[in-house]
Short mmCIF file of C-alpha atoms in Angstrom, two decimals:
data_model
loop_
_atom_site.label_atom_id
_atom_site.label_comp_id
_atom_site.label_asym_id
_atom_site.label_seq_id
_atom_site.Cartn_x
_atom_site.Cartn_y
_atom_site.Cartn_z
CA MET A 68 70.57 92.03 -79.75
CA LYS A 69 74.11 91.72 -78.37
CA ARG A 70 74.97 93.55 -75.17
CA SER A 71 77.79 95.37 -77.00
CA GLN A 72 75.04 97.18 -78.92
CA ILE A 73 73.48 98.73 -75.80
CA LYS A 74 73.60 102.51 -76.18
CA ARG A 75 71.60 103.95 -73.29
CA ARG A 76 70.42 103.22 -69.76
CA PRO A 77 68.10 102.41 -68.09
CA LEU A 78 67.55 99.57 -70.51
CA ALA A 79 64.43 99.85 -72.62
CA ASP A 80 61.87 97.01 -72.64
CA THR A 81 62.77 96.19 -76.25
CA VAL A 82 66.41 95.78 -75.19
CA LEU A 83 65.50 93.58 -72.22
CA ALA A 84 63.40 91.33 -74.43
CA SER A 85 65.97 91.02 -77.22
CA LEU A 86 69.27 90.64 -75.33
CA GLU A 87 71.00 87.49 -76.54
CA PRO A 88 72.66 84.93 -74.26
CA GLU A 89 76.41 84.29 -74.35
CA THR A 90 78.54 81.29 -73.44
CA GLN A 91 78.95 82.75 -69.94
CA GLU A 92 76.32 84.28 -67.68
CA TYR A 93 76.43 88.08 -67.62
CA ARG A 94 74.74 91.02 -65.89
CA GLU A 95 73.90 94.46 -67.23
CA LEU A 96 73.37 97.43 -64.91
CA TYR A 97 69.86 98.81 -65.03
CA GLY A 98 70.42 101.48 -62.37
CA ASP A 99 70.83 102.06 -58.60
CA GLY A 100 72.36 98.64 -57.98
CA LEU A 101 69.67 96.85 -60.02
CA TYR A 102 71.05 94.41 -62.59
CA PHE A 103 69.56 92.40 -65.42
CA ARG A 104 71.01 88.89 -65.61
CA VAL A 105 71.14 86.72 -68.74
CA LYS A 106 72.03 83.00 -68.52
CA PRO A 107 73.61 80.91 -71.31
CA ASN A 108 70.30 79.03 -71.71
CA GLY A 109 68.47 82.31 -72.37
CA GLY A 110 66.89 82.65 -68.92
CA LYS A 111 66.59 86.24 -67.73
CA SER A 112 66.07 87.65 -64.24
CA TRP A 113 66.63 90.64 -61.95
CA GLN A 114 69.21 90.95 -59.18
CA LEU A 115 70.00 93.63 -56.65
CA ARG A 116 73.61 94.31 -55.66
CA TYR A 117 73.76 95.53 -52.06
CA LYS A 118 76.18 95.89 -49.17
CA LYS A 119 75.46 93.69 -46.14
CA PRO A 120 75.56 95.16 -42.60
CA GLY A 121 78.97 93.53 -42.13
CA GLY A 122 80.40 95.41 -45.12
CA SER A 123 80.57 92.62 -47.74
CA TRP A 124 78.65 92.70 -51.02
CA ALA A 125 75.88 90.28 -51.95
CA TRP A 126 73.33 89.54 -54.67
CA LEU A 127 69.58 89.27 -54.04
CA GLY A 128 67.28 87.74 -56.67
CA LEU A 129 64.15 89.74 -57.42
CA GLY A 130 62.42 87.41 -59.87
CA GLY A 131 62.48 86.25 -63.46
CA TYR A 132 61.82 88.30 -66.55
CA PRO A 133 59.31 88.92 -68.14
CA GLU A 134 57.16 87.79 -65.15
CA VAL A 135 58.79 90.62 -63.19
CA SER A 136 58.75 93.71 -65.37
CA ALA A 137 61.31 96.51 -65.18
CA ALA A 138 58.87 98.72 -63.27
CA LEU A 139 58.16 95.98 -60.70
CA ALA A 140 61.87 95.18 -60.36
CA LYS A 141 62.61 98.87 -59.64
CA SER A 142 59.88 98.92 -57.00
CA LYS A 143 61.20 95.75 -55.34
CA ALA A 144 64.76 97.09 -55.39
CA ALA A 145 63.64 100.33 -53.71
CA GLU A 146 61.90 98.37 -50.93
CA HIS A 147 64.98 96.25 -50.29
CA ARG A 148 67.27 99.29 -50.24
CA LYS A 149 65.11 100.70 -47.42
CA VAL A 150 65.61 97.45 -45.52
CA VAL A 151 69.37 97.69 -46.06
CA SER A 152 69.39 101.30 -44.85
CA ASN A 153 67.92 100.07 -41.57
CA GLY A 154 70.86 97.71 -41.05
CA ILE A 155 68.99 94.57 -42.08
CA ASP A 156 70.22 92.00 -44.58
CA PRO A 157 67.26 91.38 -46.95
CA LEU A 158 68.65 87.97 -47.96
CA GLU A 159 68.74 86.83 -44.34
CA GLN A 160 65.30 88.32 -43.86
CA LYS A 161 64.05 86.32 -46.85
CA ARG A 162 65.60 83.11 -45.49
CA ALA A 163 64.12 83.73 -42.04
CA SER A 164 60.67 84.28 -43.56
CA LYS A 165 60.96 81.05 -45.54
CA ALA A 166 62.07 79.15 -42.43
CA ALA A 167 59.18 80.64 -40.46
CA LEU A 168 56.78 79.54 -43.18
CA GLU A 169 58.15 75.98 -43.04
CA VAL A 170 57.78 75.96 -39.26
CA SER A 171 54.23 77.27 -39.51
CA ARG A 172 53.34 74.43 -41.86
CA THR A 173 54.31 71.95 -39.16
CA ARG A 174 52.04 73.81 -36.76
CA THR A 175 48.84 73.46 -38.74
CA PHE A 176 46.12 71.22 -37.42
CA ARG A 177 46.41 69.10 -40.58
CA SER A 178 50.07 68.36 -39.85
CA ALA A 179 49.34 67.59 -36.18
CA ALA A 180 46.47 65.30 -37.18
CA ALA A 181 48.71 63.47 -39.67
CA GLY A 182 51.30 62.82 -36.96
CA TRP A 183 48.62 61.62 -34.54
CA PHE A 184 47.08 59.27 -37.12
CA GLN A 185 50.47 57.78 -37.97
CA SER A 186 51.17 57.22 -34.28
CA LYS A 187 47.91 55.28 -34.02
CA ALA A 188 48.83 53.20 -37.05
CA ASP A 189 52.25 52.49 -35.50
CA GLN A 190 50.52 51.26 -32.34
CA GLY A 191 48.94 48.48 -34.38
CA LEU A 192 45.29 49.51 -34.12
CA ALA A 193 42.82 47.35 -36.01
CA GLU A 194 42.45 48.23 -39.69
CA SER A 195 38.72 48.83 -39.19
CA THR A 196 39.44 51.36 -36.42
CA LEU A 197 42.03 53.18 -38.53
CA LYS A 198 39.61 53.26 -41.45
CA LYS A 199 36.94 54.81 -39.22
CA MET A 200 39.41 57.44 -37.96
CA ARG A 201 40.47 58.24 -41.52
CA THR A 202 36.87 58.55 -42.67
CA TYR A 203 35.84 61.10 -40.08
CA LEU A 204 39.11 62.99 -40.24
CA ASP A 205 38.57 63.51 -43.96
CA LYS A 206 34.81 63.99 -43.79
CA ASP A 207 34.38 66.25 -40.75
CA ILE A 208 37.49 67.27 -38.84
CA LEU A 209 40.00 68.34 -41.50
CA PRO A 210 37.54 70.35 -43.64
CA ALA A 211 36.74 72.41 -40.53
CA LEU A 212 40.18 72.76 -38.91
CA GLY A 213 42.82 71.33 -41.25
CA ASP A 214 44.31 74.52 -42.68
CA LYS A 215 44.22 76.52 -39.43
CA LEU A 216 47.32 77.03 -37.30
CA LEU A 217 47.11 75.21 -33.98
CA ASP A 218 47.56 78.47 -32.07
CA GLU A 219 44.68 80.11 -33.95
CA ILE A 220 42.00 77.46 -33.45
CA THR A 221 39.39 78.65 -30.96
CA ARG A 222 36.97 76.90 -28.67
CA ASN A 223 34.23 78.23 -30.90
CA ASP A 224 35.81 76.48 -33.91
CA CYS A 225 35.74 73.16 -32.07
CA ALA A 226 32.24 73.74 -30.72
CA LYS A 227 30.93 74.44 -34.25
CA LEU A 228 32.54 71.23 -35.51
CA GLN A 229 30.93 69.19 -32.75
CA ALA A 230 27.54 70.84 -33.31
CA SER A 231 27.69 70.17 -37.07
CA ILE A 232 28.12 66.44 -36.43
CA GLU A 233 25.39 66.37 -33.78
CA ALA A 234 23.06 68.18 -36.20
CA ARG A 235 22.86 65.05 -38.33
CA ASP A 236 22.15 62.95 -35.21
CA ALA A 237 25.57 61.29 -35.41
CA HIS A 238 26.14 61.51 -31.67
CA ASN A 239 28.40 58.48 -31.55
CA VAL A 240 30.58 60.03 -34.28
CA ALA A 241 30.61 63.33 -32.38
CA GLU A 242 31.81 61.52 -29.25
CA LYS A 243 34.62 59.78 -31.14
CA CYS A 244 35.68 62.98 -32.91
CA ARG A 245 35.71 64.81 -29.58
CA ALA A 246 38.06 62.19 -28.14
CA TRP A 247 40.29 62.34 -31.22
CA LEU A 248 40.46 66.14 -31.06
CA ASN A 249 41.54 65.93 -27.43
CA GLN A 250 44.24 63.44 -28.37
CA ILE A 251 45.50 65.49 -31.33
CA PHE A 252 45.79 68.70 -29.30
CA GLY A 253 47.25 66.79 -26.34
CA ARG A 254 49.94 65.25 -28.55
CA ALA A 255 50.70 68.63 -30.15
CA ILE A 256 51.14 70.20 -26.71
CA GLY A 257 53.42 67.35 -25.66
CA LEU A 258 55.56 67.93 -28.77
CA GLY A 259 55.81 71.66 -28.05
CA LEU A 260 53.85 72.64 -31.17
CA THR A 261 51.28 74.67 -29.24
CA GLU A 262 49.97 75.49 -25.80
CA ASN A 263 46.43 75.81 -27.16
CA ASP A 264 43.84 73.20 -26.14
CA PRO A 265 40.49 74.46 -27.44
CA ALA A 266 38.85 71.01 -27.42
CA SER A 267 39.27 70.45 -23.69
CA ARG A 268 35.69 71.27 -22.60
CA LEU A 269 33.65 69.96 -25.51
CA ARG A 270 32.09 67.23 -23.36
CA ASP A 271 30.49 69.94 -21.21
CA ILE A 272 28.54 71.37 -24.16
CA ALA A 273 27.82 68.11 -26.01
CA ALA A 274 24.19 67.50 -26.89
CA ALA A 275 22.55 64.60 -25.11
CA ALA A 276 22.41 61.54 -27.35
CA PRO A 277 19.05 59.81 -27.76
CA ALA A 278 18.57 56.51 -25.98
CA THR A 279 20.51 53.73 -27.70
CA LYS A 280 18.34 51.50 -29.84
CA GLN A 281 19.20 47.84 -29.99
CA HIS A 282 19.61 46.21 -33.36
CA PRO A 283 16.41 44.39 -34.35
CA HIS A 284 16.69 40.86 -33.00
CA LEU A 285 14.54 37.85 -32.19
CA LEU A 286 13.66 36.23 -28.87
CA GLU A 287 13.43 32.49 -28.32
CA GLU A 288 9.70 32.21 -28.96
CA GLU A 289 10.19 33.80 -32.40
CA LEU A 290 13.02 31.51 -33.45
CA PRO A 291 11.17 28.33 -34.54
CA ALA A 292 9.30 30.08 -37.35
CA PHE A 293 12.38 32.09 -38.31
CA ILE A 294 14.73 29.09 -38.53
CA GLN A 295 12.20 27.17 -40.61
CA ALA A 296 11.78 30.16 -42.94
CA LEU A 297 15.55 30.54 -43.30
CA LYS A 298 15.88 26.87 -44.20
CA ASN A 299 13.45 27.52 -47.06
CA THR A 300 15.06 30.73 -48.34
CA THR A 301 15.57 31.10 -52.08
CA SER A 302 18.63 33.31 -51.61
CA ARG A 303 21.80 32.25 -53.42
CA LEU A 304 24.19 29.88 -51.62
CA PRO A 305 26.84 32.49 -50.64
CA ALA A 306 24.25 34.92 -49.26
CA ARG A 307 22.36 32.34 -47.22
CA THR A 308 25.60 30.78 -45.93
CA ALA A 309 26.77 34.23 -44.78
CA ALA A 310 23.48 34.66 -42.91
CA TRP A 311 23.81 31.25 -41.27
CA LEU A 312 27.45 31.91 -40.32
CA CYS A 313 26.35 35.06 -38.47
CA ILE A 314 23.85 32.95 -36.56
CA TRP A 315 26.05 29.92 -35.83
CA THR A 316 29.07 31.94 -34.64
CA ALA A 317 27.38 35.13 -33.31
CA SER A 318 29.96 37.08 -35.34
CA ARG A 319 29.74 40.65 -36.53
CA PRO A 320 28.43 40.85 -40.11
CA SER A 321 31.59 42.71 -41.17
CA MET A 322 33.74 39.81 -39.94
CA VAL A 323 31.62 37.39 -41.94
CA ARG A 324 31.64 39.51 -45.11
CA PHE A 325 35.43 39.76 -45.14
CA ALA A 326 36.12 36.18 -44.05
CA GLU A 327 38.94 34.51 -46.03
CA TRP A 328 39.39 30.81 -46.72
CA SER A 329 42.92 30.99 -45.28
CA GLU A 330 41.40 31.77 -41.86
CA PHE A 331 39.46 28.49 -41.67
CA ASP A 332 40.55 25.04 -40.54
CA LEU A 333 37.45 23.00 -41.25
CA GLY A 334 39.15 19.83 -40.06
CA ALA A 335 39.73 21.35 -36.63
CA GLY A 336 36.42 23.21 -36.73
CA ILE A 337 37.85 26.68 -36.05
CA TRP A 338 37.85 30.12 -37.65
CA MET A 339 40.99 32.16 -36.82
CA ILE A 340 40.42 35.89 -37.30
CA PRO A 341 43.57 38.09 -37.25
CA ASP A 342 43.84 41.08 -34.93
CA GLU A 343 43.73 43.69 -37.70
CA LYS A 344 40.17 42.66 -38.49
CA MET A 345 39.02 42.70 -34.89
CA LYS A 346 37.40 45.63 -33.10
CA MET A 347 39.16 44.63 -29.88
CA GLY A 348 42.53 44.60 -31.68
CA ARG A 349 43.64 41.05 -30.92
CA ASP A 350 43.32 37.67 -32.63
CA HIS A 351 40.01 35.88 -32.17
CA VAL A 352 39.29 32.17 -32.59
CA SER A 353 35.69 31.10 -33.14
CA PRO A 354 34.63 27.46 -32.92
CA LEU A 355 32.52 26.14 -35.78
CA PRO A 356 29.58 23.85 -35.01
CA THR A 357 29.19 20.87 -37.30
CA GLN A 358 26.32 22.61 -39.13
CA ALA A 359 28.69 25.46 -40.07
CA ILE A 360 31.42 23.07 -41.19
CA GLU A 361 29.04 21.23 -43.52
CA ALA A 362 27.72 24.48 -44.97
CA LEU A 363 31.24 25.81 -45.55
CA GLU A 364 32.30 22.60 -47.26
CA ASP A 365 29.39 23.09 -49.68
CA LEU A 366 30.34 26.74 -50.15
CA HIS A 367 34.00 25.86 -50.81
CA ARG A 368 32.95 23.98 -53.92
CA VAL A 369 31.49 27.25 -55.24
CA THR A 370 33.86 29.99 -53.99
CA GLY A 371 36.89 27.99 -52.88
CA ARG A 372 39.11 29.40 -55.62
CA SER A 373 38.53 32.93 -54.36
CA ARG A 374 40.42 34.55 -51.51
CA TRP A 375 37.04 35.37 -49.96
CA LEU A 376 34.28 33.08 -48.76
CA PHE A 377 31.73 35.54 -50.07
CA PRO A 378 33.25 37.30 -53.10
CA GLY A 379 31.54 40.29 -54.66
CA VAL A 380 31.46 41.46 -58.25
CA GLY A 381 34.38 43.45 -59.74
CA PRO A 382 37.50 45.01 -58.15
CA LYS A 383 35.50 47.72 -56.38
CA ASN A 384 33.41 45.10 -54.55
CA PRO A 385 35.78 42.34 -53.37
CA THR A 386 33.07 40.85 -51.12
CA ILE A 387 29.31 40.86 -50.77
CA SER A 388 27.79 44.16 -49.68
CA GLU A 389 26.92 45.07 -46.11
CA ASN A 390 23.22 44.75 -46.99
CA THR A 391 23.40 41.21 -48.43
CA ILE A 392 22.79 39.43 -45.12
CA ASN A 393 19.93 41.77 -44.22
CA LYS A 394 18.36 41.11 -47.64
CA VAL A 395 18.30 37.39 -46.85
CA PHE A 396 16.27 38.11 -43.70
CA THR A 397 14.06 40.57 -45.57
CA GLY A 398 13.40 37.96 -48.24
CA ILE A 399 11.88 35.55 -45.71
CA GLY A 400 9.62 38.18 -44.17
CA TYR A 401 11.80 39.54 -41.34
CA LYS A 402 12.43 43.06 -42.56
CA GLY A 403 12.68 45.37 -39.54
CA ARG A 404 12.55 42.39 -37.20
CA LEU A 405 16.11 41.08 -37.60
CA VAL A 406 19.39 42.37 -39.03
CA GLY A 407 22.82 40.76 -39.21
CA HIS A 408 24.09 42.41 -36.05
CA GLY A 409 20.90 41.47 -34.25
CA THR A 410 21.86 37.78 -34.45
CA ARG A 411 24.48 38.57 -31.79
CA HIS A 412 21.79 39.95 -29.47
CA THR A 413 19.67 36.88 -30.10
CA ALA A 414 22.56 34.51 -29.31
CA SER A 415 23.61 36.43 -26.21
CA THR A 416 20.06 36.52 -24.83
CA LEU A 417 19.28 32.84 -25.49
CA LEU A 418 22.62 31.59 -24.14
CA ARG A 419 22.24 33.61 -20.95
CA GLU A 420 18.66 32.41 -20.45
CA HIS A 421 19.89 28.84 -20.67
CA GLY A 422 22.58 29.34 -18.06
CA TRP A 423 25.78 29.52 -20.08
CA PRO A 424 28.55 31.47 -18.28
CA LYS A 425 28.77 35.16 -19.06
CA ASP A 426 32.55 34.99 -19.60
CA HIS A 427 32.13 32.32 -22.27
CA ILE A 428 29.41 34.31 -24.05
CA GLU A 429 31.41 37.55 -23.95
CA ALA A 430 34.47 35.74 -25.30
CA GLN A 431 32.44 34.34 -28.17
CA LEU A 432 31.06 37.80 -28.96
CA ALA A 433 34.65 39.13 -28.90
CA HIS A 434 33.74 41.81 -26.40
CA LYS A 435 36.64 43.53 -24.67
CA GLU A 436 36.43 43.62 -20.90
CA GLY A 437 36.89 46.94 -19.16
CA GLY A 438 39.37 47.80 -16.44
CA VAL A 439 42.32 45.69 -15.37
CA SER A 440 40.66 42.42 -16.36
CA GLY A 441 40.34 43.71 -19.92
CA VAL A 442 44.12 44.07 -20.05
CA TYR A 443 45.15 40.82 -18.39
CA ASN A 444 42.35 38.36 -19.13
CA LYS A 445 43.38 36.69 -22.38
CA ALA A 446 41.33 33.55 -21.69
CA GLN A 447 39.77 32.21 -24.84
CA TYR A 448 37.63 29.47 -23.21
CA LEU A 449 37.87 27.80 -26.62
CA GLU A 450 37.04 24.27 -25.53
CA LYS A 451 34.06 25.43 -23.49
CA ARG A 452 32.90 27.79 -26.23
CA THR A 453 33.06 24.90 -28.70
CA THR A 454 30.63 22.98 -26.52
CA MET A 455 28.44 26.05 -26.04
CA MET A 456 28.15 26.98 -29.73
CA GLN A 457 27.48 23.37 -30.75
CA TRP A 458 24.67 23.30 -28.19
CA TYR A 459 23.36 26.58 -29.62
CA ALA A 460 23.31 25.30 -33.22
CA ASN A 461 21.67 22.06 -32.11
CA TYR A 462 19.11 23.93 -30.06
CA LEU A 463 18.14 26.09 -33.02
CA GLU A 464 17.65 22.90 -35.04
CA LYS A 465 15.45 21.51 -32.27
CA LEU A 466 13.36 24.68 -32.13
CA ALA A 467 12.74 24.54 -35.88
CA ALA A 468 11.84 20.84 -35.72
CA THR A 469 9.54 20.92 -32.71
CA GLY A 470 8.22 24.47 -32.94
CA ASN A 471 9.04 25.17 -29.29
#
């Protein structure tokens, strides 16, 4: 109906529903300063006309129709008139509440954690480290604390989080999460987002971790039979080459799995691994013994068109799985006796027993030194490591050939 046909007030529901739009927006008085607004596009809503504390008049939206019925609009208008009678501008009150809500959203743990994670990414941490942080943020920390305000998180909240991780015997994860919590709250305090630091004493109540178990590895007297068995493996070329590369370079299995052809200079006999792949967060150069170079030349004829040395199957698996190398060892009878990471223990032990310098071995293993030397000692010992790792590959050949 047209508004010229309105005959009584307050407006009946049938009138509200049937009022037709005009070329210009218009308002019809419902009663006590409450108006019904109709837009040219047909949109309808409620507005309250009120006098601000300073004496000027203003409009306050109360919601759209029919979502807000006439009865609800009357109730809202009555509440706002009480606010006005107390000398308060309801529009300013609404804006202040909205601003407070926006501020509170920046003071949630989730927001603080997001800022902390981005700061770590900006510092250039290794991609593997960032991935680990992201995993345990999403898996453990944020489900427990993410939606809580920083000021409302208690020591008990943090203690329960730590205990839940320890309950699945993930003590190393619990230790990392504890450190990350301390950093997140510390950063939030520094930014003035909170004065609350409920994670500050978690170390004092942390459960004792069980004694660290070394990865299964082999000692020198076990190597002759193992090397001979590995030479006779029936595993496919990529899998067995990955296993050998772990042995010849004493590299982490993850580094081997994600090795790219662009990182190798077979002519120079070196493997150049970029910092984002490295646990220590800096570039690493590994010498390649002649045995590794020959094996990689054979592999290149099979996988050389791929980005990866050891490609997987399908887009979800760009490289071989983390279990592929272990399956090679299992297939030759060494299940539970040797895993990919254990080849590093084997190399470290044998090289030390034969008198190679600790610094050269640690550099080859890409271990980061602690203290001041860890910051300033960038020595690669590349020439000496080349000699050392060629000796190691040759010695393994000798062990397999002579049996001792």
